[in-house]
Amino acid sequence: MSPELAVLDWFFEPLQFAFMQRSLAVAIMVGIICSVVGSYLMVQRLALLGDAISHSVLPGLAIAFWLGVNIFVGAFIAGVISTVIIAWIHTRSPIKEDAAMGIVFSAFFALGITLITTIQKDNKIDLNHFLFGNILGVTAGDVRDTAIIAVLVLVAVALLYKELLFYSFDPLGAQASGLPVGLLNAGLMVLIALTVVASMKVVGVILVLSLLIAPGATAYLLVPRLHQVMLLGAAIGVFSSISGMYLSYYVNLPSGPAIVMVVSALFSLSFLLSPRYGVLVGPRRDRPWQKLRTLLLSKGSRP
Amino acid sequence: MAPTPCITVDHLTVNYRDVQALRNIRLTVQPGKVVGIFGPNGAGKSTLIKAMLGLMPVVTGRVSYGEGTLARQLDRVAYVPQRSQIDWTFPATVWDVVMMGRVKKTGWFNRFSAVSRRLATEALERVGMLEFRDRPIGALSGGQQQRVFLARALAQQAEIFFFDEPFVGVDQKTEAVLFKIFQELAAAGSIVMVVNHDLGESITHFDQLILLNKELIAAGPRDRVLTRDNMTRAYGGHVGFFGHVA
Ligand SMILES: Nc1ncnc2c1ncn2[C@@H]1O[C@H](COP(=O)(O)OP(=O)(O)OP(=O)(O)O)[C@@H](O)[C@H]1O
Ligand SMILES: [Mg+2]
C-alpha cells in the first residue's frame, strides 16, 4: 500500500463504525460550542464559574435519571440553580464570588456523587461516565440533543454578539447605555450551562473546564478581537476533539483525557511560540531568557 | 431639537451595606456648562454618578431629568467609567470599543448601519485616533485609551455626558483634547459632568463645581465654590492648594 493510501486508510478506518461516527459528530459540535462560550468566561475572568457549573450539574442529572426524565434537562436545571445560588450568596453577603463558587460547587458535587452512588446500586448507571465522559456510549438520541443545543447556543451568540461584547468588556458602561445587563448575564449563564450539559458525554464534568477555557486562551494569544478568538478557538476545539478521538481509538486511551491533552499541548505551543506574546519569540524585551542572557553576558564581561 | 432640561437630584442617600456613601444630596445640573465633581478619595464621587444613573440601588431620593426619572432615559446618556474598572487586556480593537457606543441605538438582532459606522469614524477623527482604529486597546497609551472612550461617548450621540476621572494617567495632549471637547459639548447645549480630583491649574476649565465629601459641601459657579471654608470642610485642614481660591 502506498503511504498516501495508508494515511487515508488510517483516517477512514474508524469511520466505518457507527459508534465512531456518532462520537466524532458529538465531539466536533462540543469542540465548537465550548470554545465559543468559553471565550466569554475567559475574557470575564470567570474560568472558575465554568468549573462550578460543570460540577454542579451532577445532582440534577441523578434526579432526572431516577425520575426517568431526560438527564440533559435535569443537569441543565441544576447548573442554572447553582449559578443563581452563587450570585445570591455573593450579592447578599460579604463573601467573595470565588469563595461562593467554591462552596456551592463542592456542595452540589458531593450531593451529586451521593445520589448517583445510591442509584448506582440498583440501576445501570456509572458514576465514572459522568465524571470522565463516555463518548463511545453516545446514542443517536445524544447526537440529536447535542445538535439542538449546539444550534441554540451558536444562534444565540450570533444574535446577541454586539450586546454580549459590550457587556463582557464594560458591564457598567453597557448598563449605563440602557442595556439590560441582568438579562444578558442570565443569558450567558444559560448558554454556559447548556454547553456544559452537552459536553458531559464527551469529556465528563471534571475535564470540561479545559475545553471551555484552553481553546479560547490559545487563540487569545494569537489574534486580537473577540470574534476571531471564538472562530480560531472553535477550530482549535474541533481539531483537538478529532485528534483526541483518533488517539483514543488507536492508542486505546480514554477519549476525554486524550482530547484534553491535545488541547493543552496546543495551548503550550501558543504560549511558547505565539508571534504576539510567545515566551520564546515575539517582540517583547522582557522575555525571561533574554533577561537571563543579558545577566549572564554582563557578568561574563566583568574582569 | 428642544433645549436640554436640567438634572435635579433630590435628597439622594446611598449606602454600601452599612457604609453610608452619600447623605441627602440635593443639586441641580444645568446644560451648557462643564461641571466638575470634586472631593477627596472616597468622597462618593463615583457613587454619585452611579446612583444618578440608577446603576446601584439608592436608599432614598430621586434623580429627575425633564419630566421623568434619569435612570429611565439612559439612551440619552453617555458614561465613561473610571479607567481602573476596565480590563485593558480584553481582545478588542479601538474600532470595536467605539462601536459599542452604537449598540443600544442599533437595537437587538440588527447589524450596525452605515450611519453608525460614519458616526464612529467621525468620533475617532474628532479625538485624533482614527489612524489607530485597528489597534488592540491594550496596545495604546493611557491617554489614547481615554480618547477612545471619549470617542465611544461621542458616537452615542447623547445629551448627557458623565466622565469618571478621565484625566488619570493621561498626557498633556489628551488633556487638551478632552477639555476642548467638553467645552464644545457644553456649548452645543449638552450636560457635561466630569469627576476629577486634581485641584491644580486645570480647575479653571470647569464652569461649575460640585464639592462633595459624603454630603454636598457646595455647588455652583467656580469662584463661589472654591472658598477657603468650603475647601477645609471637603478636604480637612491639609490642602496645599489655595492659589485659585477667590
Ligand atoms: N463596592 C463597594 N462596597 C462597599 N463600599 C464601597 C464600595 N464602593 C465604594 N465604597 C465606599 O463608598 C465610599 C465612596 O466611594 P466612591 O468610589 O464613590 O468614592 P470616590 O469619591 O469616587 O473616590 P475615588 O477618588 O477614590 O474614586 C467610600 O467610602 C468607599 O469606601
Ligand atoms: Mg471614584
Coordinates of C-alpha atoms and ligand atoms in Angstrom, one line a residue:
Chain A
M1 CA 0.0 0.0 0.0
S2 CA 1.3 3.5 -0.9
P3 CA 1.9 5.9 2.0
E4 CA -0.9 8.2 0.9
L5 CA -3.4 5.3 0.9
A6 CA -2.1 4.2 4.3
V7 CA -2.9 7.7 5.7
L8 CA -6.3 7.7 4.2
D9 CA -6.9 4.2 5.4
W10 CA -5.8 5.3 8.9
F11 CA -8.2 8.2 8.7
F12 CA -11.2 6.3 7.4
E13 CA -10.9 3.0 9.3
P14 CA -12.6 4.2 12.5
L15 CA -15.3 5.9 10.5
Q16 CA -16.8 2.6 9.3
F17 CA -18.1 2.1 12.8
A18 CA -21.4 3.8 13.5
F19 CA -20.4 4.5 17.1
M20 CA -17.3 6.3 16.0
Q21 CA -19.3 8.4 13.6
R22 CA -21.7 9.4 16.4
S23 CA -19.0 10.1 18.9
L24 CA -17.0 12.2 16.4
A25 CA -20.0 14.2 15.4
V26 CA -20.7 14.9 19.1
A27 CA -17.1 15.7 19.8
I28 CA -16.9 18.2 16.9
M29 CA -20.1 20.0 18.0
V30 CA -18.9 20.2 21.6
G31 CA -15.5 21.4 20.5
I32 CA -17.1 24.3 18.7
I33 CA -19.6 25.4 21.4
C34 CA -17.2 25.0 24.3
S35 CA -14.7 27.3 22.6
V36 CA -17.2 29.9 21.6
V37 CA -19.0 30.1 25.0
G38 CA -15.8 29.5 27.0
S39 CA -14.3 32.7 25.3
Y40 CA -16.8 34.7 27.3
L41 CA -15.7 33.0 30.5
M42 CA -12.0 33.7 29.8
V43 CA -12.4 37.4 29.0
Q44 CA -14.6 38.0 32.0
R45 CA -12.1 36.1 34.3
L46 CA -14.8 33.7 35.2
A47 CA -13.0 30.5 34.4
L48 CA -13.8 29.2 37.9
L49 CA -17.5 29.7 37.1
G50 CA -17.2 27.2 34.3
D51 CA -15.8 24.7 36.8
A52 CA -18.5 25.5 39.3
I53 CA -21.4 25.0 36.8
S54 CA -19.9 21.8 35.4
H55 CA -19.5 20.2 38.9
S56 CA -23.0 21.4 39.9
V57 CA -24.9 19.5 37.2
L58 CA -24.4 16.1 38.9
P59 CA -27.4 16.1 41.3
G60 CA -29.8 17.3 38.6
L61 CA -28.5 14.5 36.4
A62 CA -29.0 11.9 39.1
I63 CA -32.5 13.1 40.0
A64 CA -33.5 13.2 36.3
F65 CA -32.3 9.7 35.8
W66 CA -34.1 8.5 38.9
L67 CA -37.4 10.1 37.7
G68 CA -36.9 8.8 34.2
V69 CA -36.6 12.3 32.7
N70 CA -34.1 13.4 30.0
I71 CA -30.8 13.7 32.0
F72 CA -29.8 16.7 29.9
V73 CA -32.8 18.6 31.3
G74 CA -32.0 17.7 34.9
A75 CA -28.4 18.6 34.5
F76 CA -29.2 21.9 32.9
I77 CA -31.6 22.9 35.7
A78 CA -29.1 22.0 38.4
G79 CA -26.4 24.0 36.6
V80 CA -28.6 27.1 36.4
I81 CA -29.7 26.8 40.0
S82 CA -26.1 26.7 41.1
T83 CA -25.3 30.0 39.4
V84 CA -28.4 31.6 41.0
I85 CA -27.3 30.4 44.4
I86 CA -23.7 31.6 43.8
A87 CA -25.0 35.1 42.7
W88 CA -27.3 35.2 45.7
I89 CA -24.6 34.4 48.2
H90 CA -22.1 36.9 46.8
T91 CA -24.6 39.8 46.4
R92 CA -26.3 39.3 49.8
S93 CA -23.2 38.8 52.0
P94 CA -19.6 40.0 52.1
I95 CA -18.5 36.5 50.8
K96 CA -16.5 37.0 47.6
E97 CA -17.6 35.4 44.4
D98 CA -14.8 32.8 44.2
A99 CA -15.5 31.6 47.7
A100 CA -19.2 31.4 46.9
M101 CA -18.4 29.3 43.9
G102 CA -16.2 27.0 45.8
I103 CA -18.8 26.4 48.5
V104 CA -21.7 25.9 46.1
F105 CA -20.0 23.7 43.6
S106 CA -18.4 21.3 46.1
A107 CA -21.8 21.0 47.9
F108 CA -23.6 20.2 44.6
F109 CA -20.8 17.9 43.6
A110 CA -21.0 16.0 46.9
L111 CA -24.8 15.7 46.7
G112 CA -24.5 14.5 43.1
I113 CA -22.0 11.8 43.9
T114 CA -24.1 10.7 46.9
L115 CA -27.2 10.5 44.8
I116 CA -25.5 8.6 41.9
T117 CA -23.8 6.2 44.2
T118 CA -27.1 5.4 45.8
I119 CA -28.9 5.0 42.5
Q120 CA -26.0 3.0 41.1
K121 CA -26.7 0.1 43.4
D122 CA -29.9 -1.0 41.6
N123 CA -29.5 0.7 38.2
K124 CA -27.3 0.5 35.2
I125 CA -25.6 3.9 35.7
D126 CA -21.9 4.5 36.1
L127 CA -20.6 7.5 38.0
N128 CA -17.4 7.4 36.1
H129 CA -19.2 8.0 32.8
F130 CA -20.3 11.4 34.1
L131 CA -17.1 12.3 35.8
F132 CA -14.8 11.5 32.9
G133 CA -17.1 11.1 29.9
N134 CA -18.3 8.1 28.0
I135 CA -18.2 9.2 24.4
L136 CA -18.2 5.7 23.0
G137 CA -21.6 5.2 24.6
V138 CA -23.1 8.1 22.6
T139 CA -26.5 7.2 21.2
A140 CA -28.4 8.6 18.2
G141 CA -30.6 10.5 20.7
D142 CA -27.5 12.1 22.2
V143 CA -26.4 13.2 18.8
R144 CA -29.8 14.8 18.2
D145 CA -29.8 16.5 21.6
T146 CA -26.3 17.8 21.2
A147 CA -27.1 19.2 17.7
I148 CA -30.2 21.0 19.1
I149 CA -28.1 22.6 21.9
A150 CA -25.3 23.5 19.5
V151 CA -27.7 25.3 17.2
L152 CA -29.4 27.1 20.0
V153 CA -26.1 28.2 21.5
L154 CA -24.5 29.4 18.3
V155 CA -27.6 31.2 17.1
A156 CA -27.9 33.0 20.5
V157 CA -24.2 34.0 20.4
A158 CA -24.5 35.3 16.8
L159 CA -27.7 37.2 17.5
L160 CA -26.5 38.8 20.8
Y161 CA -22.9 39.2 19.8
K162 CA -22.7 43.0 19.9
E163 CA -24.6 43.3 23.2
L164 CA -22.5 40.5 24.9
L165 CA -19.3 42.0 23.6
F166 CA -20.2 45.4 25.2
Y167 CA -21.4 43.7 28.4
S168 CA -18.4 41.5 28.9
F169 CA -15.9 44.3 28.2
D170 CA -17.6 47.1 30.2
P171 CA -20.6 46.0 32.2
L172 CA -21.1 49.4 33.9
G173 CA -20.9 51.2 30.5
A174 CA -23.3 48.7 29.0
Q175 CA -25.7 49.2 31.8
A176 CA -25.4 52.9 31.7
S177 CA -26.2 52.9 28.0
G178 CA -29.5 51.2 28.8
L179 CA -28.8 47.6 28.0
P180 CA -30.5 45.0 30.3
V181 CA -27.3 43.7 31.8
G182 CA -29.0 41.4 34.3
L183 CA -30.8 39.6 31.4
L184 CA -27.6 39.4 29.4
N185 CA -25.7 37.9 32.3
A186 CA -28.5 35.4 32.9
G187 CA -28.5 34.5 29.2
L188 CA -24.7 33.9 29.3
M189 CA -25.2 31.6 32.4
V190 CA -27.8 29.6 30.5
L191 CA -25.5 29.3 27.5
I192 CA -22.7 28.0 29.7
A193 CA -25.0 25.5 31.5
L194 CA -26.3 24.3 28.1
T195 CA -22.7 23.9 26.8
V196 CA -21.6 22.0 29.9
V197 CA -24.5 19.7 29.7
A198 CA -23.8 19.0 26.0
S199 CA -20.1 18.2 26.9
M200 CA -20.8 15.7 29.7
K201 CA -20.6 12.7 27.4
V202 CA -17.5 13.8 25.6
V203 CA -15.1 14.8 28.4
G204 CA -17.1 14.5 31.6
V205 CA -17.8 17.2 34.2
I206 CA -14.3 17.3 35.6
L207 CA -12.4 18.0 32.4
V208 CA -14.9 20.1 30.6
L209 CA -13.2 23.2 32.0
S210 CA -10.3 22.5 29.8
L211 CA -12.4 22.5 26.6
L212 CA -14.2 25.7 27.8
I213 CA -11.0 27.7 28.5
A214 CA -8.0 26.3 26.7
P215 CA -9.1 26.8 23.0
G216 CA -10.1 30.4 23.6
A217 CA -6.9 31.1 25.6
T218 CA -4.8 29.5 22.9
A219 CA -6.5 31.7 20.3
Y220 CA -6.3 34.8 22.5
L221 CA -2.5 34.6 22.3
L222 CA -2.7 34.7 18.6
V223 CA -5.5 37.1 17.4
P224 CA -6.7 40.4 18.8
R225 CA -10.5 40.5 18.5
L226 CA -13.2 38.5 20.4
H227 CA -14.9 37.1 17.3
Q228 CA -11.5 36.0 16.0
V229 CA -10.7 34.4 19.3
M230 CA -14.0 32.5 19.1
L231 CA -13.5 31.4 15.5
L232 CA -9.9 30.3 15.9
G233 CA -10.8 28.8 19.3
A234 CA -13.6 26.8 17.6
A235 CA -11.1 25.5 15.0
I236 CA -8.7 24.5 17.8
G237 CA -11.5 22.9 19.7
V238 CA -12.6 20.8 16.7
F239 CA -9.0 19.8 15.9
S240 CA -8.5 18.7 19.5
S241 CA -11.7 16.8 19.6
I242 CA -10.9 14.9 16.3
S243 CA -7.3 14.2 17.2
G244 CA -8.3 13.2 20.7
M245 CA -10.8 10.7 19.3
Y246 CA -8.3 9.2 16.9
L247 CA -5.7 9.0 19.7
S248 CA -8.3 7.3 21.8
Y249 CA -9.1 4.8 19.0
Y250 CA -5.6 3.9 18.0
V251 CA -3.7 4.1 21.3
N252 CA -6.7 2.9 23.4
L253 CA -6.8 6.0 25.7
P254 CA -9.9 7.3 27.4
S255 CA -11.3 9.9 24.9
G256 CA -11.9 12.7 27.4
P257 CA -8.3 12.9 28.7
A258 CA -7.0 12.4 25.2
I259 CA -8.9 15.4 23.9
V260 CA -7.8 17.5 26.9
M261 CA -4.1 16.5 26.4
V262 CA -4.3 17.6 22.8
V263 CA -5.8 21.0 23.6
S264 CA -3.4 21.5 26.4
A265 CA -0.4 20.8 24.1
L266 CA -1.8 23.3 21.6
F267 CA -2.0 25.9 24.3
S268 CA 1.6 25.2 25.3
L269 CA 2.7 25.7 21.7
S270 CA 0.8 29.0 21.5
F271 CA 2.2 30.1 24.9
L272 CA 5.7 29.4 23.8
L273 CA 5.6 30.4 20.1
S274 CA 2.8 33.0 19.6
P275 CA 4.2 35.8 17.4
R276 CA 2.4 38.3 19.7
Y277 CA 3.0 37.0 23.2
G278 CA 5.2 33.9 22.8
V279 CA 7.6 33.4 25.6
L280 CA 10.3 32.2 23.3
V281 CA 9.6 34.5 20.3
G282 CA 7.9 37.8 19.6
P283 CA 8.7 41.4 20.0
R284 CA 8.9 41.7 23.8
R285 CA 12.1 42.6 25.5
D286 CA 11.2 41.3 28.9
R287 CA 11.4 37.7 27.9
P288 CA 12.9 35.8 30.8
W289 CA 15.5 34.0 28.8
Q290 CA 16.7 37.3 27.3
K291 CA 17.0 38.8 30.8
L292 CA 18.9 35.8 31.8
R293 CA 21.2 36.1 28.8
T294 CA 21.8 39.8 29.4
L295 CA 22.6 39.0 33.0
L296 CA 25.0 36.2 32.1
L297 CA 26.7 38.3 29.4
S298 CA 27.1 41.3 31.7
K299 CA 28.5 39.0 34.4
G300 CA 30.8 37.3 31.9
S301 CA 32.3 40.6 30.6
R302 CA 33.4 41.6 34.0
P303 CA 37.0 41.1 34.8
Chain B
M1 CA -34.4 69.9 19.0
A2 CA -35.9 71.1 22.2
P3 CA -33.4 72.6 24.7
T4 CA -31.9 70.1 27.1
P5 CA -33.6 70.2 30.5
C6 CA -31.8 70.2 33.9
I7 CA -31.0 67.2 36.0
T8 CA -32.4 67.5 39.5
V9 CA -31.0 65.4 42.4
D10 CA -33.5 65.4 45.3
H11 CA -32.5 64.1 48.8
L12 CA -30.2 61.4 47.5
T13 CA -28.9 59.0 50.1
V14 CA -26.8 55.9 49.1
N15 CA -25.3 53.1 51.3
Y16 CA -22.9 50.3 50.6
R17 CA -24.3 47.7 53.1
D18 CA -23.5 49.5 56.4
V19 CA -21.3 52.3 55.0
Q20 CA -23.0 55.5 54.2
A21 CA -21.5 56.8 50.9
L22 CA -23.8 59.8 50.2
R23 CA -26.1 61.7 52.5
N24 CA -29.0 63.8 51.5
I25 CA -27.6 65.2 48.3
R26 CA -29.6 68.0 46.6
L27 CA -28.5 69.7 43.5
T28 CA -29.4 70.9 40.0
V29 CA -27.2 70.4 37.0
Q30 CA -27.7 72.8 34.1
P31 CA -26.9 72.1 30.5
G32 CA -24.4 74.3 28.7
K33 CA -21.7 74.2 31.4
V34 CA -18.7 71.9 32.1
V35 CA -19.4 70.7 35.6
G36 CA -16.6 69.3 37.8
I37 CA -17.3 66.9 40.7
F38 CA -14.5 67.3 43.2
G39 CA -13.8 65.8 46.6
P40 CA -11.2 63.7 48.4
N41 CA -10.7 59.9 47.8
G42 CA -13.8 58.0 49.0
A43 CA -15.9 61.2 49.0
G44 CA -18.6 59.4 46.9
K45 CA -17.9 61.0 43.5
S46 CA -18.2 57.8 41.5
T47 CA -21.1 56.7 43.7
L48 CA -22.9 59.9 42.9
I49 CA -22.7 59.2 39.2
K50 CA -23.7 55.6 39.5
A51 CA -26.6 56.4 41.7
M52 CA -27.8 59.2 39.4
L53 CA -27.8 56.7 36.5
G54 CA -29.5 54.0 38.5
L55 CA -26.5 51.7 38.3
M56 CA -26.8 51.0 42.0
P57 CA -29.7 51.0 44.5
V58 CA -30.4 54.2 46.5
V59 CA -31.8 54.4 50.0
T60 CA -33.9 57.4 49.3
G61 CA -34.0 60.2 46.8
R62 CA -35.0 60.9 43.2
V63 CA -33.0 61.9 40.2
S64 CA -35.1 63.5 37.5
Y65 CA -34.3 64.7 34.0
G66 CA -37.1 66.8 32.4
E67 CA -40.4 65.2 33.1
G68 CA -39.1 61.7 34.1
T69 CA -36.5 59.8 36.0
L70 CA -33.0 60.0 34.6
A71 CA -32.4 56.2 35.1
R72 CA -35.3 55.6 32.7
Q73 CA -33.8 57.7 29.9
L74 CA -30.4 56.1 29.7
D75 CA -30.4 56.2 25.9
R76 CA -29.7 59.9 26.3
V77 CA -26.7 59.3 28.5
A78 CA -23.1 58.5 27.7
Y79 CA -21.0 57.3 30.7
V80 CA -17.3 56.7 30.7
P81 CA -16.3 54.6 33.8
Q82 CA -13.1 55.1 35.8
R83 CA -10.1 53.6 34.0
S84 CA -9.5 51.1 36.7
Q85 CA -12.9 49.5 36.0
I86 CA -11.8 48.4 32.5
D87 CA -9.8 45.3 31.6
W88 CA -7.3 46.6 29.1
T89 CA -6.2 43.1 28.1
F90 CA -9.6 42.4 26.6
P91 CA -9.5 41.2 23.0
A92 CA -11.0 44.2 21.3
T93 CA -9.7 46.9 18.9
V94 CA -10.2 50.6 19.1
W95 CA -13.0 50.3 16.5
D96 CA -14.8 47.6 18.5
V97 CA -14.8 49.8 21.5
V98 CA -16.1 52.9 19.7
M99 CA -18.9 50.8 18.0
M100 CA -20.1 49.8 21.5
G101 CA -21.4 53.3 21.7
R102 CA -23.8 52.4 18.9
V103 CA -25.1 49.1 20.3
K104 CA -28.2 50.4 22.1
K105 CA -29.2 52.6 19.2
T106 CA -28.7 49.8 16.7
G107 CA -31.2 47.6 18.6
W108 CA -31.5 43.8 19.2
F109 CA -30.5 41.5 16.3
N110 CA -29.7 44.4 14.0
R111 CA -26.3 44.9 12.3
F112 CA -24.5 48.2 12.6
S113 CA -25.7 50.6 10.0
A114 CA -23.6 52.8 7.6
V115 CA -24.7 55.8 9.7
S116 CA -23.3 54.1 12.9
R117 CA -20.0 53.4 11.1
R118 CA -19.8 57.0 9.9
L119 CA -20.5 58.4 13.4
A120 CA -17.8 56.1 14.9
T121 CA -15.4 57.3 12.2
E122 CA -16.2 60.9 12.8
A123 CA -15.8 60.5 16.6
L124 CA -12.4 58.9 16.2
E125 CA -11.4 61.6 13.9
R126 CA -12.5 64.2 16.4
V127 CA -10.3 62.8 19.2
G128 CA -7.4 62.3 16.8
M129 CA -7.4 58.5 17.0
L130 CA -8.7 57.4 13.5
E131 CA -5.3 56.1 12.4
F132 CA -5.4 53.7 15.4
R133 CA -8.7 52.2 14.6
D134 CA -7.4 48.6 14.1
R135 CA -5.1 48.7 17.2
P136 CA -5.9 46.4 20.1
I137 CA -6.9 48.6 23.0
G138 CA -4.2 47.1 25.2
A139 CA -1.5 48.5 22.8
L140 CA -2.4 52.1 23.5
S141 CA -1.1 54.7 26.0
G142 CA -3.4 55.7 28.9
G143 CA -4.2 59.0 27.1
Q144 CA -5.0 57.2 23.9
Q145 CA -7.2 54.8 25.7
Q146 CA -9.1 57.7 27.3
R147 CA -9.6 59.4 23.9
V148 CA -11.0 56.1 22.5
F149 CA -13.6 56.1 25.4
L150 CA -14.4 59.7 24.6
A151 CA -14.9 58.7 21.0
R152 CA -17.3 56.0 22.2
A153 CA -19.3 58.5 24.2
L154 CA -19.4 60.9 21.2
A155 CA -20.6 58.1 18.9
Q156 CA -23.5 57.6 21.3
Q157 CA -25.0 61.0 20.4
A158 CA -26.1 61.6 23.9
E159 CA -27.4 64.7 25.6
I160 CA -25.9 64.0 29.0
F161 CA -22.2 63.0 29.4
F162 CA -20.6 61.6 32.5
F163 CA -16.9 61.1 32.8
D164 CA -15.3 59.5 35.9
E165 CA -11.7 60.6 36.4
P166 CA -10.9 60.9 32.7
F167 CA -7.6 62.7 33.4
V168 CA -5.9 60.0 35.4
G169 CA -2.7 58.8 33.7
V170 CA -3.2 60.8 30.6
D171 CA -0.7 63.0 28.7
Q172 CA -0.9 66.8 28.1
K173 CA -2.2 66.4 24.6
T174 CA -5.1 64.2 25.7
E175 CA -5.9 66.5 28.5
A176 CA -6.2 69.4 26.0
V177 CA -8.3 67.3 23.6
L178 CA -10.7 66.3 26.4
F179 CA -11.2 69.8 27.8
K180 CA -11.7 71.2 24.2
I181 CA -14.4 68.6 23.5
F182 CA -16.0 69.1 26.9
Q183 CA -16.3 72.8 26.1
E184 CA -17.7 72.0 22.7
L185 CA -20.3 69.6 24.1
A186 CA -21.4 72.2 26.7
A187 CA -21.5 74.9 24.1
A188 CA -23.8 72.7 22.0
G189 CA -26.2 72.6 24.9
S190 CA -25.3 69.2 26.5
I191 CA -25.0 68.4 30.2
V192 CA -21.3 67.5 30.9
M193 CA -20.3 66.2 34.3
V194 CA -16.7 65.3 35.0
V195 CA -15.3 63.7 38.1
N196 CA -11.8 65.0 38.9
H197 CA -9.6 65.4 41.9
D198 CA -6.8 67.4 40.5
L199 CA -7.1 70.8 42.2
G200 CA -4.3 72.3 40.1
E201 CA -4.3 74.7 37.2
S202 CA -6.8 72.6 35.2
I203 CA -9.6 73.5 37.6
T204 CA -10.1 76.7 35.6
H205 CA -11.5 74.7 32.7
F206 CA -14.7 73.9 34.8
D207 CA -17.5 76.5 34.7
Q208 CA -19.3 74.9 37.7
L209 CA -18.1 72.8 40.6
I210 CA -19.8 70.3 42.8
L211 CA -17.8 69.8 46.0
L212 CA -18.5 66.6 47.8
N213 CA -17.5 64.7 50.9
K214 CA -20.2 62.2 51.7
E215 CA -22.5 65.2 51.8
L216 CA -22.8 68.1 49.4
I217 CA -20.3 70.9 50.6
A218 CA -21.1 73.4 47.8
A219 CA -22.2 73.6 44.3
G220 CA -22.3 76.4 41.8
P221 CA -20.0 78.7 39.8
R222 CA -16.3 78.0 40.3
D223 CA -15.4 81.1 42.3
R224 CA -18.3 80.7 44.7
V225 CA -17.4 77.1 45.5
L226 CA -13.7 77.5 45.8
T227 CA -13.6 79.3 49.2
R228 CA -11.2 78.5 51.9
D229 CA -14.0 77.5 54.2
N230 CA -15.5 75.0 51.7
M231 CA -12.1 73.5 50.8
T232 CA -11.4 72.9 54.5
R233 CA -14.7 71.3 55.0
A234 CA -14.2 69.0 52.0
Y235 CA -10.5 68.2 52.3
G236 CA -9.8 68.8 56.0
G237 CA -7.0 71.1 57.0
H238 CA -4.4 69.7 54.8
V239 CA -4.8 71.0 51.3
G240 CA -1.8 72.8 49.8
F241 CA -3.8 74.5 47.2
F242 CA -5.4 77.8 47.5
G243 CA -4.0 79.6 44.5
H244 CA -7.2 79.7 42.6
V245 CA -9.5 80.4 45.5
A246 CA -11.4 83.5 45.1
Ligands
LIG1 N1 -18.4 48.3 46.3 C1 -18.3 48.9 47.4 N2 -18.6 48.3 48.6 C2 -18.5 48.9 49.8 N3 -18.2 50.2 49.9 C3 -17.8 50.9 48.8 C4 -17.9 50.3 47.5 N4 -17.5 51.2 46.6 C5 -17.3 52.3 47.3 N5 -17.4 52.1 48.6 C6 -17.3 53.1 49.7 O1 -18.1 54.2 49.4 C7 -17.5 55.5 49.6 C8 -17.5 56.3 48.3 O2 -16.8 55.6 47.2 P1 -16.6 56.2 45.8 O3 -15.9 55.2 45.0 O4 -17.9 56.8 45.3 O5 -15.6 57.4 46.1 P2 -14.8 58.4 45.1 O6 -15.1 59.7 45.5 O7 -15.2 58.0 43.7 O8 -13.3 58.0 45.4 P3 -12.1 57.9 44.4 O9 -11.5 59.3 44.3 O10 -11.1 57.0 45.1 O11 -12.5 57.4 43.1 C9 -16.1 55.1 50.0 O12 -16.0 55.3 51.4 C10 -15.9 53.7 49.7 O13 -15.1 53.1 50.7
MG2 MG -14.2 57.2 42.0

